GROMACS .gro file of C-alpha atoms in nm:
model
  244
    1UNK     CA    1  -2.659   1.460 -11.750
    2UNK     CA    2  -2.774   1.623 -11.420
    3UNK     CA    3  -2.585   1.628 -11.059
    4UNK     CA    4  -2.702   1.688 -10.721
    5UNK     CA    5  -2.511   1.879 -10.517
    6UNK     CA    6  -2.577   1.798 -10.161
    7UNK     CA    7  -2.597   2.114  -9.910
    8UNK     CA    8  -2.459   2.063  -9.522
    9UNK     CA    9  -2.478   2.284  -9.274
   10UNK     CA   10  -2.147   2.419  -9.103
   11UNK     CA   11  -2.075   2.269  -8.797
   12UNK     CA   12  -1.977   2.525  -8.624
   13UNK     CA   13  -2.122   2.670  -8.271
   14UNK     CA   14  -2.247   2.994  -8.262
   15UNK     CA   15  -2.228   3.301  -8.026
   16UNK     CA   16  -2.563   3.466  -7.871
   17UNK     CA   17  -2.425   3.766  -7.689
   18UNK     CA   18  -2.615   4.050  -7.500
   19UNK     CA   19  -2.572   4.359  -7.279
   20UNK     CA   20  -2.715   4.529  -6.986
   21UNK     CA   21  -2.757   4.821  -7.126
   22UNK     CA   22  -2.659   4.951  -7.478
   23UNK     CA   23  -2.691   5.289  -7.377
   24UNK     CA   24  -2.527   5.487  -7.082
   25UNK     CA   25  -2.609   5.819  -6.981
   26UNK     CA   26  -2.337   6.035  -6.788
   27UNK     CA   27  -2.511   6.319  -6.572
   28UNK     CA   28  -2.355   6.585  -6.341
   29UNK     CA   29  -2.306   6.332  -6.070
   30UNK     CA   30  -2.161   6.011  -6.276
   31UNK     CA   31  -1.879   5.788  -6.060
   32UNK     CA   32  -1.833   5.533  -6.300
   33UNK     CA   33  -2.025   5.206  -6.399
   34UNK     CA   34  -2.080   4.877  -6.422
   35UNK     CA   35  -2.132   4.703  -6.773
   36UNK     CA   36  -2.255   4.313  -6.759
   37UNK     CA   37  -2.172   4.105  -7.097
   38UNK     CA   38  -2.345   3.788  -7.117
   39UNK     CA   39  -2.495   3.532  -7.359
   40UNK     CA   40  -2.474   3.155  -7.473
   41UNK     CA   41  -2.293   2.940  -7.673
   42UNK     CA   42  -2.515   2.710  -7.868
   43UNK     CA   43  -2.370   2.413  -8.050
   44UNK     CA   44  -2.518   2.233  -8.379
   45UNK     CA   45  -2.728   1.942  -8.326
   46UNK     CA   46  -2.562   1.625  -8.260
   47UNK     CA   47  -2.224   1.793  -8.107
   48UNK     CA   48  -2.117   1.805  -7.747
   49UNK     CA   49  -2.011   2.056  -7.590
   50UNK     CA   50  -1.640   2.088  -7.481
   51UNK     CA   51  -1.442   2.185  -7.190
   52UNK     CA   52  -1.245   2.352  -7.421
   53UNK     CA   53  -1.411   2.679  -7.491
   54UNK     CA   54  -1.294   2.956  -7.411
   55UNK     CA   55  -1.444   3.343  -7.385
   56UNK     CA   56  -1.285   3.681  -7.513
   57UNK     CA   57  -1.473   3.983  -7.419
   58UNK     CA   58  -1.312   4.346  -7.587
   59UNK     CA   59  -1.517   4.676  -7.536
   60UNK     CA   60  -1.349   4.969  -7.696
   61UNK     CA   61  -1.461   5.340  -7.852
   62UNK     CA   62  -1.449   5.554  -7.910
   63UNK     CA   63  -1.225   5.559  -8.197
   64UNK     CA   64  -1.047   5.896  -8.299
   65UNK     CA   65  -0.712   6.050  -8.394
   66UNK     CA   66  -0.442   6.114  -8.102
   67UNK     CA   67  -0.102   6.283  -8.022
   68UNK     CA   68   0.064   6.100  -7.789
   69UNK     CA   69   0.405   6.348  -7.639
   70UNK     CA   70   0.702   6.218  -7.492
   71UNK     CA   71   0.823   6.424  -7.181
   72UNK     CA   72   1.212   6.471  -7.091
   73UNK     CA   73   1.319   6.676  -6.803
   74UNK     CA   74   1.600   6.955  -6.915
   75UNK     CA   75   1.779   7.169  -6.627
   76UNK     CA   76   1.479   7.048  -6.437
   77UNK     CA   77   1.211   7.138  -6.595
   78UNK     CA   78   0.979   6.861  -6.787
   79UNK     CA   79   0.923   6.955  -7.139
   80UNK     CA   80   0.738   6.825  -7.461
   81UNK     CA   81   1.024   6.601  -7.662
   82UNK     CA   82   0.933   6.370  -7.929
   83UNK     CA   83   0.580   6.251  -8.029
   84UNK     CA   84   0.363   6.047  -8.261
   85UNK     CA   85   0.027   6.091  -8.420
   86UNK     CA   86  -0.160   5.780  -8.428
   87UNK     CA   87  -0.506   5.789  -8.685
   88UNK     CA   88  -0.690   5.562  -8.486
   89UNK     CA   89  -0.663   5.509  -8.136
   90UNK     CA   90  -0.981   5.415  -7.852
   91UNK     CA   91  -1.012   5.621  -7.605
   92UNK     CA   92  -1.140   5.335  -7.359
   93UNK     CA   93  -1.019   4.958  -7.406
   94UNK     CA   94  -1.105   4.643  -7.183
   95UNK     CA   95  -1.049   4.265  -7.255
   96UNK     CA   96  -1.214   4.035  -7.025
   97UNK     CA   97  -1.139   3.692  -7.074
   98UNK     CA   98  -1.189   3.309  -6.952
   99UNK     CA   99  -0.811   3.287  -6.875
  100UNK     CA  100  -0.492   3.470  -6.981
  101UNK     CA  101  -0.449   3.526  -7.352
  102UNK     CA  102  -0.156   3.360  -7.324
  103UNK     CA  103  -0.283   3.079  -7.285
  104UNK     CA  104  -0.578   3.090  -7.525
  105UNK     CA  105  -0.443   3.195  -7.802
  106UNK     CA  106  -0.103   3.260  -7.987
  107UNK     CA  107   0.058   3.588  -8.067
  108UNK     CA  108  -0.053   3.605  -8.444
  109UNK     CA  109  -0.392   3.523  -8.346
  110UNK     CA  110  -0.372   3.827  -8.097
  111UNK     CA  111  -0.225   4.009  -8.267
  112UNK     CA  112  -0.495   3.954  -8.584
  113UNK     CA  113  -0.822   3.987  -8.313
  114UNK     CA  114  -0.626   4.275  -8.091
  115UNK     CA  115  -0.675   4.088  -7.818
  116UNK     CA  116  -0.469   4.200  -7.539
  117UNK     CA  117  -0.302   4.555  -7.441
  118UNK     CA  118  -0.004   4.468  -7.602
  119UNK     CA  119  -0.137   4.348  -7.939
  120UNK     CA  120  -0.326   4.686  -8.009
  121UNK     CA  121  -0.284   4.771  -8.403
  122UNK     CA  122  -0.274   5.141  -8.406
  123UNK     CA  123  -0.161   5.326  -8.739
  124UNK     CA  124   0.080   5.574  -8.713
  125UNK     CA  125   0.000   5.925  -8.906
  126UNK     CA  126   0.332   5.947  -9.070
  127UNK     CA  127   0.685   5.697  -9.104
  128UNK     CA  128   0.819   5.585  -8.788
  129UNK     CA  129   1.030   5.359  -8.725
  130UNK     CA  130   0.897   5.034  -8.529
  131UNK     CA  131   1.105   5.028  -8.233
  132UNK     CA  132   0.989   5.399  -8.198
  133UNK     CA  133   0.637   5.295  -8.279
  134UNK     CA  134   0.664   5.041  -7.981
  135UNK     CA  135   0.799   5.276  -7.722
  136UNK     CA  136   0.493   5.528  -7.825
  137UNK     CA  137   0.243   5.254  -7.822
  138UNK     CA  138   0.365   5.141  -7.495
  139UNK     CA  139   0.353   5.500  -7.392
  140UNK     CA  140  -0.006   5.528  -7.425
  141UNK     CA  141  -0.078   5.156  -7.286
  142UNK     CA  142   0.097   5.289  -6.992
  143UNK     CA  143  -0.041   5.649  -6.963
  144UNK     CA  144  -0.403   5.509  -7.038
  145UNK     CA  145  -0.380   5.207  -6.783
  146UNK     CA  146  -0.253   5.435  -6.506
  147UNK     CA  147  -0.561   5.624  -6.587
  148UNK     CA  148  -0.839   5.313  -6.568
  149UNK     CA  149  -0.892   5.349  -6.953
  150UNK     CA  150  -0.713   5.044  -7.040
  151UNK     CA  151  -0.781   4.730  -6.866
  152UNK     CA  152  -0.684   4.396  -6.917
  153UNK     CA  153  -0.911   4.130  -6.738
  154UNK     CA  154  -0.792   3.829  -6.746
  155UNK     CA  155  -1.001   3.507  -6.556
  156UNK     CA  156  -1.309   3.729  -6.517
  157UNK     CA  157  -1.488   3.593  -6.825
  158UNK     CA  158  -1.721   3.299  -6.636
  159UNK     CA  159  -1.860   3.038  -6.814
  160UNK     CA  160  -2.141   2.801  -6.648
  161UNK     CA  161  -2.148   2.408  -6.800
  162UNK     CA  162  -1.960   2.552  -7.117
  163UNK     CA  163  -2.312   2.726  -7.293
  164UNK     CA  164  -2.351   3.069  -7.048
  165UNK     CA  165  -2.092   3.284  -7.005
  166UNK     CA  166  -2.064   3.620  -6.798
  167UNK     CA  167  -1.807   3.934  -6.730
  168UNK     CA  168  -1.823   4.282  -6.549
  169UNK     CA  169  -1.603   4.548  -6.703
  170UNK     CA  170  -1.615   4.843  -6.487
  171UNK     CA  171  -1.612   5.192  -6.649
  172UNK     CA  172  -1.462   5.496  -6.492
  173UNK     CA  173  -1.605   5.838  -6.387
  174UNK     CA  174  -1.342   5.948  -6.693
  175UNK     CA  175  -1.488   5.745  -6.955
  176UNK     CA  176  -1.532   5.949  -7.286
  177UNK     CA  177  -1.859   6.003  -7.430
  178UNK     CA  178  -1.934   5.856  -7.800
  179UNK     CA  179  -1.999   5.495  -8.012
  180UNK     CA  180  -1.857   5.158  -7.846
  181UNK     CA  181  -1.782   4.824  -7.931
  182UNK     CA  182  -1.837   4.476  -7.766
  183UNK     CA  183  -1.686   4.223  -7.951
  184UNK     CA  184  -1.722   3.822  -7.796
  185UNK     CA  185  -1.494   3.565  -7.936
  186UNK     CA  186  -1.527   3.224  -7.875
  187UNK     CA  187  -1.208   3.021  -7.913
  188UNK     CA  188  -1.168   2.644  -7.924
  189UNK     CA  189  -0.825   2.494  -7.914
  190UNK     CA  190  -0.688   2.795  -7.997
  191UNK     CA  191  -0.887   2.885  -8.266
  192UNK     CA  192  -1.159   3.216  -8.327
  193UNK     CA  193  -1.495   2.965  -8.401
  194UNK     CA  194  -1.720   3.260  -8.369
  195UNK     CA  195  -1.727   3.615  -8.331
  196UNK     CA  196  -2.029   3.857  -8.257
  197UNK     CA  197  -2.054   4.257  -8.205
  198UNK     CA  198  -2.310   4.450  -8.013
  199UNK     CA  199  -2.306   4.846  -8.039
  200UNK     CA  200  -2.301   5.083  -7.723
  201UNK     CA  201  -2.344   5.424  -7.671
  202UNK     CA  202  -2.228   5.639  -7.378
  203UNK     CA  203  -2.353   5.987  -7.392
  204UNK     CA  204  -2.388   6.307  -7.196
  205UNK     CA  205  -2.716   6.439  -7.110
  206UNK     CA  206  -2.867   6.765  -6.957
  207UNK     CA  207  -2.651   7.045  -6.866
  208UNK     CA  208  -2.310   6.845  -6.954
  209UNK     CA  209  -2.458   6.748  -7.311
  210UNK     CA  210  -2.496   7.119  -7.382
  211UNK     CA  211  -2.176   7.190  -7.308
  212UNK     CA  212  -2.042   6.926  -7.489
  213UNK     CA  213  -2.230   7.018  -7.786
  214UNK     CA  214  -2.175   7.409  -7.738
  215UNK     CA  215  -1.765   7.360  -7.733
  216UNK     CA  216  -1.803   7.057  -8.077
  217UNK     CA  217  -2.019   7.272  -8.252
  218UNK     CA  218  -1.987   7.620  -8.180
  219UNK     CA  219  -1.598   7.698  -8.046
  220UNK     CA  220  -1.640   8.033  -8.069
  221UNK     CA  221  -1.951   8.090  -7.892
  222UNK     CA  222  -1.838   7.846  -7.595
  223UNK     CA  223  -1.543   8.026  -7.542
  224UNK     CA  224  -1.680   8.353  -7.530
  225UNK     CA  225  -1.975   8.203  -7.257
  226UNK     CA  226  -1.660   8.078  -7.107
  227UNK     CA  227  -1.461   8.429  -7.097
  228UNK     CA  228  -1.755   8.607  -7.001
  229UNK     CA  229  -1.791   8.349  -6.709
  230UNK     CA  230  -1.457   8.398  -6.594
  231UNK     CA  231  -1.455   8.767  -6.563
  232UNK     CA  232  -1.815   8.762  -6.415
  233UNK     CA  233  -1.663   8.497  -6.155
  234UNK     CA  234  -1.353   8.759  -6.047
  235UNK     CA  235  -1.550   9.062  -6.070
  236UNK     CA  236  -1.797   8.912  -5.833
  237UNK     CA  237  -1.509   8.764  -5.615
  238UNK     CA  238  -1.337   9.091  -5.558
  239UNK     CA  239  -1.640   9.263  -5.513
  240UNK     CA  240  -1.748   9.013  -5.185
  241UNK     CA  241  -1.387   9.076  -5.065
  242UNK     CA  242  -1.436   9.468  -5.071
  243UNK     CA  243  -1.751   9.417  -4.879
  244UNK     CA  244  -1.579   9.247  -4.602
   0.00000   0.00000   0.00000
């Protein structure tokens, strides 16, 4: 006896996201910049599109291990207390969206997508216990968004007759160099429908590349070029002054 199995096509709409630029190069004289994430939403044949969409934009990296320090001040002077070491932590983190996370999704979902500040899943190094992992989570959410690192966008994801779709995340002069992530959810009634990544790359070029490389690479030799600077620098200094 022989079956046919009949084959049908997900109905499900998919994401078509894109970049200005998937590489940024930081010179001598970078201020910051502008990165524009755009695309489409296209919807299988026969659908309609709904009012209901929504967009999540997240750009984060690079990803490395951190020590985040608690300071207490003692007979007035501030001092290192208590810290945590967290394995995995982005050094820059943005989420644009279409309206307040809040209101697009629920907690878990956040929570499951890190889609907000305050659903960031970052693994501690050693055992903690979670109200302490909260206050040194919060710690560097605070410390990070005082510093333009950490950014949470909400309402400046715009989408045009539900298909296009556009944000801005600015990046500041402070950004750190290395391998980024844009990830673009789109969420219907609450729900992740589809999910694309696009890679970016911010790098140091010319003279500030070679450093960067020199001190990575080759600690000893940068801070002996560094040493040798310093003395050169006073030697030259105090020579001016007994010239004058």
């Amino acid at each position: 006896m022989f079956a046919i199995a009949t084959l049908t096509i997900g109905a499900t709409p998919v994401l078509v996201p894109e970049v200005s630029q998937d590489r940024i190069s930081i010179r001598g004289d970078f201020n910051g910049a502008q990165l524009l994430l755009f695309g489409a939403i296209t919807y299988p044949p026969g659908t309609q599109n709904t009012d209901q969409a929504d967009i999540v934009v997240v750009l984060k990296g690079p990803v490395e291990s951190i020590v985040v320090r608690e300071k207490q001040k003692i007979a007035g002077i501030w001092i290192n207390a208590a810290s945590s070491e967290f394995r995995s932590a982005p050094g820059f983190y943005a989420v644009a969206s279409s309206k307040p996370i809040d209101d697009i999704v629920d907690g878990k979902t956040a929570d499951i997508y890190e889609l907000g500040l305050h659903h960031l899943q970052l693994s501690p190094a050693g055992a903690i216990d979670s109200r302490e992992l909260a206050r040194f989570v919060d710690g560097l959410v605070d410390v990070n968004s005082r510093s333009n690192l950490f950014k949470n966008l909400p309402n400046s994801v715009k989408i045009t007759n539900s298909v296009l779709y556009q944000a801005r995340i600015n990046l500041p002069a402070s950004v750190p160099v290395g391998d980024y992530t844009a990830e673009t959810f789109l969420i219907i009634d609450g729900r992740v429908e589809a999910a694309e990544v696009k890679d970016i790359t911010i790098e140091k070029i010319g003279m500030g590349r070679f450093i960067t490389n020199l001190s990575q690479k080759n600690g000893f030799l940068y801070g002996l070029i560094a040493v040798f600077i310093s003395v050169f620098l006073g030697w030259s200094a105090g020579y001016l002054f007994r010239k004058m």
